[in-house]
């Protein structure tokens, strides 16, 4: 595995590999890798000739009150994990390398951002789309891998790739869960022991929602109430949102139909967790995938 | 020459050619080709295996009061000219093909736009940068050709390519001039006979500016006054602006040094003309290229 820190070295290397018709699998991350990231790397390893992992904590996607400087970093551990997963290139640029001066251009995301987590993070997805536009042009991937846990990010990246015509295949990868259903996340270690047990209810509430949809329920309000009641009565957490939208457009629905996302965010004492399920809903009872 | 109207066909064709290590020269235009465009095409033909010309009148770069619907179009003439210049692919998408729905992303240009023509065309360069981001991803050029007549556009494209790291070489091509120095433009036909004679003064005023800079003048105000006096006293045109900036940053200068642009815009009765020269100025007298 080669660690590359400059844009020019990375792009030159990739252009050489592409001229040899190699396929490039790309996993962009902010580092501090967990099992979710490793799943993306395994998938990229299976499907491509060359695997590129980027680690870059992107200041542009943090708000002024957010935790850019304290965001967890552990490069040596990440490097070992990447090596074990068979990564070929670890792209690890500094902030100065990625943003050497005020940039003359940036990307604005004008849809899919005013709901879910985007609602409380103005400018966050502009920062994500801008850094990805840069990274996509540097790494020139054949396929780019993103976890479905950040379903809104996947929706935004889908819009970015589609509307700007990047010749890249977006590969959304399923959420990896603990045995009790809790979605894996670096943040889970910040749950108190009681909260850790309760946190399984996030996924259980989504599963319960899926069940009543399979039984014929199509009214978003009824489904959201079910989730809200479960979280409120069965955990000490505070429900931040329980929402249902079309996916990936993230538009409000009067009745569930087509591809839908049910997404929740719950605040525990020291950590806020998110989870979601994406369903194909048809008009018939039981028509759910 | 093949005319291609869909994004998918164009991109598929290009990816095939690039896998054969062909270099791609790209000339993006809004059609109604004139000698300036043909110069770009000739240069692209000399330097690349494959030449792609795009013709797309981009609604995104026209303001609400501007002339999108009346912008001159003559596809059959353009097609013949392109064929004569040895173009391999003429990419000619419809507005519906390029903008099938409201786009979820767009590019904002936050530098180099508040001066010269950009000042009076808010949003114009956002539209240019957005459509070029799309076209660059569709055509995946090795080299992209732009005329220096639209020097501010070249500066914006330079920022776009540099800051988003497009693996594209920007080739700015010198202005083509009539025998008397007038920069060639489709709009010149709208000059009255007297105005056509006077219009040569645009370039003459720039040449006079260059002469006094060679003689040691470094004060932008003095140079702008010289130009302004020549245009006012020797033509019936109305000076819209005579400006001097660093290039391509387009920042104000206290004293001329480094790469500078001297740019003017003059309104005649039925047409507004622009022209510019770009100079390398050193501290020594006569240090001008």
Coordinates of C-alpha atoms in Angstrom, one line a residue:
Chain A
X1 CA 0.0 0.0 0.0
X2 CA 1.2 3.5 -0.9
X3 CA 0.4 6.5 1.1
X4 CA 0.1 9.6 -1.1
X5 CA -0.3 13.1 0.3
X6 CA -0.3 15.3 -2.8
X7 CA -3.0 15.8 -5.4
X8 CA -0.6 15.8 -8.3
X9 CA 1.0 12.4 -7.3
X10 CA -2.4 10.9 -6.7
X11 CA -3.9 12.1 -10.0
X12 CA -0.8 11.2 -12.0
X13 CA -0.8 7.6 -10.6
X14 CA -4.5 7.2 -11.3
X15 CA -4.2 8.4 -14.9
X16 CA -1.4 5.9 -15.5
X17 CA -3.5 3.1 -14.1
X18 CA -6.6 4.1 -16.1
X19 CA -4.5 4.2 -19.3
X20 CA -3.9 0.5 -18.5
X21 CA -7.7 0.1 -18.3
X22 CA -7.6 -0.7 -14.6
X23 CA -10.9 -0.2 -12.7
X24 CA -10.7 2.1 -9.7
X25 CA -12.7 1.6 -6.5
X26 CA -12.9 4.6 -4.3
X27 CA -13.9 4.8 -0.6
X28 CA -13.8 8.5 0.6
X29 CA -13.7 8.8 4.4
X30 CA -12.8 11.2 7.2
X31 CA -10.8 8.4 8.8
X32 CA -11.1 6.8 12.3
X33 CA -12.2 3.7 10.4
X34 CA -14.8 1.4 11.8
X35 CA -16.4 -1.8 10.6
X36 CA -18.8 0.1 8.3
X37 CA -15.8 1.6 6.4
X38 CA -14.1 -1.9 6.3
X39 CA -17.2 -3.3 4.7
X40 CA -17.0 -0.6 2.0
X41 CA -13.3 -1.4 1.5
X42 CA -14.0 -5.2 1.2
X43 CA -16.7 -4.5 -1.4
X44 CA -14.3 -2.2 -3.3
X45 CA -11.6 -4.8 -3.2
X46 CA -13.9 -7.5 -4.6
X47 CA -15.1 -5.3 -7.5
X48 CA -12.1 -3.4 -8.8
X49 CA -8.5 -3.7 -9.9
X50 CA -7.3 -0.9 -7.7
X51 CA -8.7 0.4 -4.4
X52 CA -8.2 3.9 -3.2
X53 CA -9.1 5.0 0.3
X54 CA -9.0 8.7 1.1
X55 CA -8.8 10.1 4.6
X56 CA -9.5 13.8 4.8
X57 CA -11.3 15.6 7.6
X58 CA -13.0 18.2 5.4
X59 CA -13.3 21.6 7.2
X60 CA -15.8 22.7 4.6
X61 CA -18.5 20.4 5.8
X62 CA -18.3 21.4 9.5
X63 CA -20.4 24.3 10.8
X64 CA -18.8 27.0 12.9
X65 CA -20.1 25.4 16.1
X66 CA -19.3 21.9 15.0
X67 CA -16.4 19.7 16.1
X68 CA -13.8 20.0 13.3
X69 CA -10.8 20.3 15.6
X70 CA -11.9 17.6 18.0
X71 CA -13.1 15.1 15.3
X72 CA -11.4 11.8 16.2
X73 CA -8.2 11.0 14.2
X74 CA -5.9 8.0 14.4
X75 CA -3.9 7.8 11.3
X76 CA -1.6 4.9 12.3
X77 CA -4.5 2.7 13.2
X78 CA -6.3 3.6 10.0
X79 CA -3.2 2.9 8.0
X80 CA -2.9 -0.6 9.5
X81 CA -6.6 -1.3 8.9
X82 CA -6.3 -0.1 5.3
X83 CA -3.3 -2.3 4.7
X84 CA -5.2 -5.4 6.1
X85 CA -8.1 -4.7 3.7
X86 CA -5.8 -4.7 0.7
X87 CA -6.0 -1.0 -0.1
X88 CA -3.6 0.0 -2.9
X89 CA -3.5 3.7 -2.3
X90 CA -4.2 5.7 0.8
X91 CA -4.8 9.3 -0.2
X92 CA -4.1 11.4 2.8
X93 CA -3.8 15.1 1.9
X94 CA -3.4 18.0 4.3
X95 CA -6.0 20.8 4.6
X96 CA -3.4 23.1 2.9
X97 CA -3.1 20.7 0.0
X98 CA -6.8 20.5 -0.6
X99 CA -7.5 24.2 0.1
X100 CA -4.3 26.1 -0.6
X101 CA -6.1 29.4 -1.0
X102 CA -9.7 30.6 -1.0
X103 CA -11.3 28.6 -3.8
X104 CA -12.8 30.4 -6.7
X105 CA -15.6 27.8 -7.1
X106 CA -17.8 25.7 -4.9
X107 CA -20.7 23.4 -5.3
X108 CA -24.2 24.3 -3.9
X109 CA -26.7 21.5 -3.2
X110 CA -30.1 22.9 -3.8
X111 CA -32.3 19.8 -3.3
X112 CA -32.4 16.9 -0.8
X113 CA -30.8 19.0 2.0
X114 CA -33.6 20.8 3.8
X115 CA -34.8 17.7 5.6
X116 CA -33.4 15.1 8.1
X117 CA -29.9 15.9 9.3
X118 CA -29.4 18.6 6.6
X119 CA -32.1 20.8 8.3
X120 CA -29.9 21.5 11.3
X121 CA -26.6 21.6 9.3
X122 CA -26.9 24.5 6.8
X123 CA -24.0 24.3 4.3
X124 CA -22.9 20.8 5.4
X125 CA -23.9 19.1 2.1
X126 CA -22.4 22.0 0.1
X127 CA -19.1 21.2 1.8
X128 CA -19.6 17.4 1.1
X129 CA -20.4 18.0 -2.6
X130 CA -17.5 20.4 -3.1
X131 CA -14.9 18.1 -1.6
X132 CA -16.3 15.1 -3.4
X133 CA -16.2 17.0 -6.7
X134 CA -12.5 17.6 -6.0
X135 CA -11.8 14.0 -4.9
X136 CA -13.7 12.5 -7.8
X137 CA -11.5 14.5 -10.2
X138 CA -8.3 13.5 -8.4
X139 CA -9.1 9.8 -8.0
X140 CA -11.2 9.4 -11.2
X141 CA -13.0 6.3 -9.8
X142 CA -14.9 3.7 -11.7
X143 CA -17.0 3.0 -8.6
X144 CA -17.5 5.0 -5.4
X145 CA -18.7 3.4 -2.2
X146 CA -20.8 5.0 0.4
X147 CA -22.6 3.5 3.5
X148 CA -26.4 3.7 3.5
X149 CA -26.3 4.7 7.2
X150 CA -25.7 8.2 5.9
X151 CA -28.7 7.8 3.6
X152 CA -29.1 11.6 3.0
X153 CA -25.4 11.8 2.0
X154 CA -26.0 8.9 -0.5
X155 CA -29.0 10.8 -1.9
X156 CA -26.9 14.0 -2.3
X157 CA -24.0 12.1 -3.9
X158 CA -26.5 10.4 -6.2
X159 CA -27.7 13.9 -7.3
X160 CA -24.1 15.1 -7.7
X161 CA -23.0 12.2 -9.8
X162 CA -26.2 12.2 -11.9
X163 CA -26.6 16.0 -12.5
X164 CA -22.9 16.6 -13.1
X165 CA -22.6 13.4 -15.2
X166 CA -19.5 12.1 -13.4
X167 CA -18.6 8.8 -15.2
X168 CA -18.8 7.0 -11.8
X169 CA -21.0 4.2 -10.6
X170 CA -22.4 5.0 -7.1
X171 CA -22.4 1.9 -4.9
X172 CA -24.5 2.4 -1.7
X173 CA -23.6 -0.4 0.8
X174 CA -26.0 -1.9 3.3
X175 CA -25.8 -0.8 7.0
X176 CA -23.7 -3.2 9.2
X177 CA -25.5 -4.0 12.4
X178 CA -24.7 -5.4 15.8
X179 CA -26.5 -8.7 16.8
X180 CA -29.3 -6.8 18.5
X181 CA -29.8 -4.6 15.3
X182 CA -28.0 -1.4 16.4
X183 CA -26.3 0.1 13.4
X184 CA -22.5 0.1 13.8
X185 CA -20.9 3.5 14.5
X186 CA -17.8 4.9 16.1
X187 CA -20.1 6.9 18.2
X188 CA -21.8 3.9 19.9
X189 CA -18.9 3.8 22.5
X190 CA -20.3 7.0 23.9
X191 CA -23.5 5.3 25.0
X192 CA -24.0 4.5 28.7
X193 CA -24.6 0.8 29.5
X194 CA -28.3 1.3 29.9
X195 CA -28.5 3.4 26.8
X196 CA -26.6 0.8 24.8
X197 CA -29.3 -1.7 25.6
X198 CA -32.0 0.8 24.7
X199 CA -30.3 1.8 21.5
X200 CA -31.4 -1.5 19.9
X201 CA -34.9 0.1 19.9
X202 CA -34.0 2.4 17.0
X203 CA -33.8 -0.5 14.6
X204 CA -36.7 -2.3 16.3
X205 CA -38.9 0.7 15.8
X206 CA -37.9 0.8 12.1
X207 CA -38.6 -3.0 11.9
X208 CA -42.0 -2.4 13.6
X209 CA -42.8 0.3 11.0
X210 CA -41.9 -2.1 8.2
X211 CA -44.3 -4.7 9.7
X212 CA -47.3 -2.4 9.7
X213 CA -46.5 -1.2 6.2
X214 CA -46.4 -4.9 5.1
X215 CA -49.8 -5.2 6.8
X216 CA -51.2 -2.4 4.6
X217 CA -50.5 0.8 6.5
X218 CA -49.6 3.6 4.0
X219 CA -50.1 6.8 6.1
X220 CA -46.8 8.4 7.0
X221 CA -48.3 10.0 10.1
X222 CA -49.4 6.7 11.6
X223 CA -46.0 5.1 11.0
X224 CA -44.1 8.1 12.5
X225 CA -46.4 7.9 15.6
X226 CA -45.6 4.3 16.1
X227 CA -41.9 5.0 16.0
X228 CA -42.1 8.0 18.2
X229 CA -44.1 6.1 20.8
X230 CA -41.7 3.2 20.9
X231 CA -38.6 5.5 21.3
X232 CA -40.3 7.7 23.9
X233 CA -41.7 4.8 26.0
X234 CA -38.9 2.3 25.6
X235 CA -35.7 4.5 25.8
X236 CA -34.4 7.4 27.8
X237 CA -33.4 9.0 24.5
X238 CA -35.0 12.0 23.0
X239 CA -36.4 11.7 19.5
X240 CA -34.8 14.3 17.2
X241 CA -36.8 13.2 14.2
X242 CA -38.7 10.3 12.7
X243 CA -39.4 11.1 9.0
X244 CA -40.6 9.4 5.9
X245 CA -39.7 10.6 2.4
X246 CA -39.4 9.4 -1.2
X247 CA -35.8 8.2 -1.8
X248 CA -33.4 9.4 -3.1
X249 CA -35.4 12.6 -3.9
X250 CA -36.3 13.1 -0.1
X251 CA -39.7 14.7 -0.9
X252 CA -42.7 14.5 1.4
X253 CA -45.3 11.8 0.8
X254 CA -49.0 11.8 1.4
X255 CA -49.0 8.0 1.1
X256 CA -46.2 5.6 1.0
X257 CA -45.5 4.4 -2.5
X258 CA -42.3 3.7 -4.5
X259 CA -38.9 3.8 -2.9
X260 CA -39.2 5.3 0.6
X261 CA -36.9 6.0 3.4
X262 CA -37.9 5.9 7.1
X263 CA -35.2 7.7 9.0
X264 CA -34.7 8.5 12.7
X265 CA -32.4 10.4 14.9
X266 CA -32.3 9.9 18.7
X267 CA -30.3 11.9 21.3
X268 CA -28.9 10.0 24.2
X269 CA -27.0 11.7 27.0
X270 CA -23.7 12.0 25.3
X271 CA -24.4 10.9 21.7
X272 CA -26.9 11.3 18.9
X273 CA -27.6 8.2 16.9
X274 CA -29.2 7.9 13.4
X275 CA -30.6 4.9 11.6
X276 CA -32.8 4.3 8.6
X277 CA -34.4 1.7 6.4
X278 CA -35.2 2.1 2.7
X279 CA -38.2 0.2 1.4
X280 CA -39.9 -0.5 -2.0
X281 CA -43.6 0.0 -1.3
X282 CA -46.3 -1.0 -3.8
X283 CA -50.0 -0.3 -3.6
X284 CA -50.8 -3.9 -2.6
X285 CA -50.8 -5.1 1.0
X286 CA -47.6 -6.9 1.7
X287 CA -46.0 -5.2 -1.3
X288 CA -42.8 -4.3 0.6
X289 CA -39.2 -5.1 -0.2
Chain B
X1 CA -18.1 13.7 -38.4
X2 CA -20.7 12.3 -36.1
X3 CA -23.4 14.4 -34.6
X4 CA -24.4 13.2 -31.1
X5 CA -27.4 14.5 -29.2
X6 CA -27.5 12.4 -26.0
X7 CA -25.2 12.7 -23.0
X8 CA -25.0 8.9 -22.7
X9 CA -23.9 8.3 -26.3
X10 CA -21.3 11.1 -26.1
X11 CA -19.8 9.8 -22.8
X12 CA -19.8 6.2 -23.9
X13 CA -18.0 7.1 -27.1
X14 CA -15.4 9.1 -25.3
X15 CA -14.8 6.5 -22.7
X16 CA -14.2 4.0 -25.5
X17 CA -11.7 6.3 -27.2
X18 CA -9.9 7.1 -23.9
X19 CA -9.5 3.4 -23.2
X20 CA -7.6 3.4 -26.5
X21 CA -5.4 6.2 -25.1
X22 CA -6.7 8.8 -27.5
X23 CA -6.2 12.4 -26.6
X24 CA -9.4 14.5 -26.7
X25 CA -9.5 18.1 -27.8
X26 CA -12.6 20.0 -26.8
X27 CA -14.1 23.2 -28.1
X28 CA -17.3 24.2 -26.2
X29 CA -19.4 26.8 -28.0
X30 CA -22.9 28.3 -28.2
X31 CA -22.7 27.8 -32.0
X32 CA -23.1 30.5 -34.7
X33 CA -19.4 29.8 -35.4
X34 CA -17.1 32.6 -36.6
X35 CA -13.4 32.7 -37.4
X36 CA -12.4 32.8 -33.7
X37 CA -14.1 29.5 -33.1
X38 CA -12.5 28.0 -36.3
X39 CA -9.1 29.0 -34.9
X40 CA -9.9 27.0 -31.7
X41 CA -10.9 24.0 -33.8
X42 CA -7.8 24.2 -36.0
X43 CA -5.6 24.3 -32.9
X44 CA -7.5 21.4 -31.3
X45 CA -7.2 19.4 -34.6
X46 CA -3.4 19.9 -34.6
X47 CA -2.9 18.9 -31.0
X48 CA -5.3 15.9 -30.4
X49 CA -6.3 12.5 -31.8
X50 CA -10.0 13.3 -31.5
X51 CA -11.8 16.7 -31.7
X52 CA -15.1 17.3 -30.1
X53 CA -17.1 20.5 -30.7
X54 CA -20.1 21.2 -28.5
X55 CA -22.9 23.5 -29.6
X56 CA -25.2 24.3 -26.7
X57 CA -26.9 27.7 -26.1
X58 CA -26.9 27.4 -22.3
X59 CA -30.0 29.0 -20.7
X60 CA -28.3 29.0 -17.3
X61 CA -25.8 31.7 -18.3
X62 CA -28.4 34.2 -19.6
X63 CA -30.0 36.7 -17.2
X64 CA -33.8 37.1 -17.2
X65 CA -33.5 40.3 -19.4
X66 CA -30.9 38.7 -21.7
X67 CA -31.3 37.4 -25.2
X68 CA -31.5 33.6 -24.7
X69 CA -34.4 33.1 -27.1
X70 CA -33.0 35.4 -29.8
X71 CA -29.4 34.3 -29.6
X72 CA -28.4 33.6 -33.2
X73 CA -28.5 29.9 -34.2
X74 CA -27.6 28.3 -37.5
X75 CA -27.0 24.6 -37.0
X76 CA -26.7 23.6 -40.7
X77 CA -24.0 26.2 -41.3
X78 CA -22.2 25.3 -38.1
X79 CA -22.3 21.6 -39.1
X80 CA -20.6 22.3 -42.5
X81 CA -18.0 24.5 -40.9
X82 CA -17.2 21.9 -38.3
X83 CA -16.9 19.2 -41.0
X84 CA -14.5 21.4 -42.9
X85 CA -12.3 21.8 -39.8
X86 CA -12.1 18.0 -39.3
X87 CA -14.2 17.8 -36.2
X88 CA -14.8 14.1 -35.2
X89 CA -17.8 14.6 -32.9
X90 CA -20.3 17.4 -32.8
X91 CA -22.1 17.2 -29.5
X92 CA -25.5 19.0 -29.9
X93 CA -27.8 18.3 -27.0
X94 CA -31.2 19.8 -26.4
X95 CA -31.9 21.9 -23.3
X96 CA -34.1 19.1 -22.1
X97 CA -31.2 16.7 -22.5
X98 CA -28.8 18.9 -20.5
X99 CA -31.4 20.0 -17.9
X100 CA -34.1 17.3 -17.7
X101 CA -35.3 18.5 -14.3
X102 CA -34.3 21.0 -11.7
X103 CA -30.7 20.1 -11.0
X104 CA -29.9 19.2 -7.4
X105 CA -26.4 20.8 -7.7
X106 CA -24.8 23.8 -9.3
X107 CA -21.4 25.6 -9.3
X108 CA -21.0 29.0 -7.7
X109 CA -18.1 31.1 -8.8
X110 CA -17.0 33.2 -5.9
X111 CA -14.0 35.0 -7.3
X112 CA -13.0 36.7 -10.5
X113 CA -16.6 37.6 -11.3
X114 CA -17.3 41.0 -9.7
X115 CA -15.4 43.0 -12.3
X116 CA -15.5 43.7 -16.0
X117 CA -18.5 42.1 -17.8
X118 CA -19.3 39.9 -14.7
X119 CA -20.2 43.0 -12.8
X120 CA -23.3 43.7 -14.9
X121 CA -24.2 40.0 -15.4
X122 CA -24.9 38.5 -11.9
X123 CA -25.0 34.7 -12.1
X124 CA -23.6 34.6 -15.6
X125 CA -20.4 32.8 -14.7
X126 CA -22.2 30.5 -12.3
X127 CA -24.1 29.3 -15.3
X128 CA -20.9 29.0 -17.4
X129 CA -19.1 27.0 -14.7
X130 CA -22.1 24.7 -14.1
X131 CA -22.5 23.8 -17.8
X132 CA -18.8 23.4 -18.2
X133 CA -18.6 21.1 -15.2
X134 CA -21.3 19.0 -16.9
X135 CA -19.6 19.2 -20.3
X136 CA -16.2 18.4 -19.0
X137 CA -17.6 15.2 -17.3
X138 CA -19.4 14.2 -20.5
X139 CA -16.5 14.9 -23.0
X140 CA -13.6 14.1 -20.6
X141 CA -11.2 16.2 -22.6
X142 CA -7.4 16.1 -22.5
X143 CA -7.3 19.8 -23.6
X144 CA -10.1 22.4 -23.6
X145 CA -9.8 25.4 -25.9
X146 CA -11.1 28.9 -25.1
X147 CA -10.6 32.2 -26.9
X148 CA -8.7 35.0 -25.0
X149 CA -11.3 37.5 -26.3
X150 CA -13.5 36.4 -23.4
X151 CA -10.6 36.9 -21.0
X152 CA -12.7 36.9 -17.9
X153 CA -14.3 33.6 -19.0
X154 CA -10.8 32.1 -19.5
X155 CA -10.0 33.3 -15.9
X156 CA -13.1 31.7 -14.5
X157 CA -12.4 28.4 -16.4
X158 CA -8.8 28.5 -15.1
X159 CA -10.2 28.7 -11.5
X160 CA -12.7 26.0 -12.2
X161 CA -10.2 23.6 -13.6
X162 CA -7.5 24.4 -11.0
X163 CA -9.7 24.4 -7.9
X164 CA -11.8 21.3 -8.9
X165 CA -8.7 19.5 -10.2
X166 CA -10.2 18.6 -13.5
X167 CA -7.5 16.6 -15.3
X168 CA -7.7 18.9 -18.3
X169 CA -5.2 21.3 -19.8
X170 CA -6.7 24.7 -20.5
X171 CA -5.5 26.2 -23.8
X172 CA -6.3 29.9 -24.1
X173 CA -6.0 30.9 -27.7
X174 CA -4.9 34.3 -29.0
X175 CA -7.5 36.8 -30.3
X176 CA -7.9 36.8 -34.1
X177 CA -8.0 40.3 -35.5
X178 CA -9.0 42.1 -38.7
X179 CA -6.2 43.9 -40.6
X180 CA -6.9 47.1 -38.7
X181 CA -6.7 45.4 -35.4
X182 CA -10.4 45.0 -34.6
X183 CA -11.0 41.7 -32.7
X184 CA -13.1 39.3 -34.8
X185 CA -16.6 38.8 -33.5
X186 CA -20.0 37.8 -34.9
X187 CA -21.3 41.1 -33.5
X188 CA -19.1 43.3 -35.7
X189 CA -21.7 43.1 -38.5
X190 CA -23.9 45.2 -36.3
X191 CA -21.5 48.2 -36.6
X192 CA -22.6 51.1 -38.8
X193 CA -19.9 51.9 -41.5
X194 CA -18.5 54.9 -39.6
X195 CA -18.5 52.9 -36.4
X196 CA -16.7 50.0 -38.1
X197 CA -13.8 52.4 -39.0
X198 CA -13.8 53.8 -35.4
X199 CA -13.9 50.4 -33.9
X200 CA -10.3 49.9 -34.8
X201 CA -9.5 52.4 -32.0
X202 CA -10.3 49.8 -29.3
X203 CA -7.2 47.9 -30.2
X204 CA -5.3 51.0 -31.0
X205 CA -6.0 52.4 -27.5
X206 CA -4.8 49.1 -26.0
X207 CA -1.6 49.2 -28.1
X208 CA -1.1 52.9 -27.0
X209 CA -1.4 51.7 -23.4
X210 CA 1.2 49.0 -24.0
X211 CA 3.5 51.6 -25.4
X212 CA 3.5 53.9 -22.4
X213 CA 3.9 50.9 -20.1
X214 CA 7.0 49.9 -22.1
X215 CA 8.2 53.5 -21.6
X216 CA 7.9 53.0 -17.9
X217 CA 4.4 54.0 -16.9
X218 CA 3.1 51.7 -14.1
X219 CA 0.1 53.7 -12.7
X220 CA -3.2 52.1 -13.7
X221 CA -5.1 55.4 -13.4
X222 CA -2.8 57.1 -16.0
X223 CA -3.1 54.2 -18.4
X224 CA -6.9 54.0 -18.0
X225 CA -7.2 57.8 -18.7
X226 CA -5.2 57.4 -21.9
X227 CA -7.6 54.8 -23.1
X228 CA -10.7 56.6 -22.0
X229 CA -9.5 59.8 -23.8
X230 CA -8.7 58.0 -27.0
X231 CA -12.1 56.2 -27.1
X232 CA -14.1 59.4 -26.2
X233 CA -12.3 61.7 -28.6
X234 CA -11.8 59.4 -31.5
X235 CA -15.0 57.4 -31.6
X236 CA -18.8 57.9 -31.3
X237 CA -18.9 55.0 -28.9
X238 CA -19.5 55.2 -25.2
X239 CA -16.8 53.7 -23.0
X240 CA -18.5 51.1 -20.7
X241 CA -15.2 50.3 -18.9
X242 CA -11.4 50.5 -19.2
X243 CA -9.9 48.4 -16.4
X244 CA -6.6 46.9 -15.4
X245 CA -6.3 43.9 -13.2
X246 CA -3.9 41.1 -12.3
X247 CA -4.5 38.1 -14.5
X248 CA -6.1 35.5 -14.1
X249 CA -6.9 36.5 -10.5
X250 CA -8.6 39.8 -11.7
X251 CA -7.6 41.7 -8.6
X252 CA -7.1 45.4 -8.4
X253 CA -3.5 46.7 -8.8
X254 CA -1.8 49.8 -7.2
X255 CA 1.0 49.4 -9.7
X256 CA 1.3 47.3 -12.8
X257 CA 3.5 44.2 -12.1
X258 CA 3.3 40.6 -13.1
X259 CA 0.7 39.3 -15.5
X260 CA -1.9 42.1 -16.1
X261 CA -5.0 42.4 -18.3
X262 CA -6.1 45.7 -19.8
X263 CA -9.7 45.3 -20.8
X264 CA -12.2 47.6 -22.4
X265 CA -15.9 47.6 -23.4
X266 CA -17.3 50.2 -25.7
X267 CA -21.0 50.6 -26.6
X268 CA -21.8 51.6 -30.2
X269 CA -25.3 52.4 -31.4
X270 CA -26.4 48.8 -31.9
X271 CA -23.6 46.7 -30.4
X272 CA -21.2 46.6 -27.5
X273 CA -17.7 45.5 -28.3
X274 CA -15.0 44.1 -25.9
X275 CA -11.3 43.7 -26.3
X276 CA -8.2 43.2 -24.1
X277 CA -4.5 42.6 -24.0
X278 CA -2.6 40.5 -21.5
X279 CA 0.9 41.7 -20.6
X280 CA 3.8 40.4 -18.5
X281 CA 5.1 43.5 -16.7
X282 CA 8.4 43.6 -14.8
X283 CA 9.7 46.5 -12.6
X284 CA 12.2 47.6 -15.2
X285 CA 11.3 50.1 -17.9
X286 CA 10.6 48.3 -21.1
X287 CA 10.0 45.0 -19.2
X288 CA 6.8 44.1 -21.0
X289 CA 5.9 41.0 -23.0

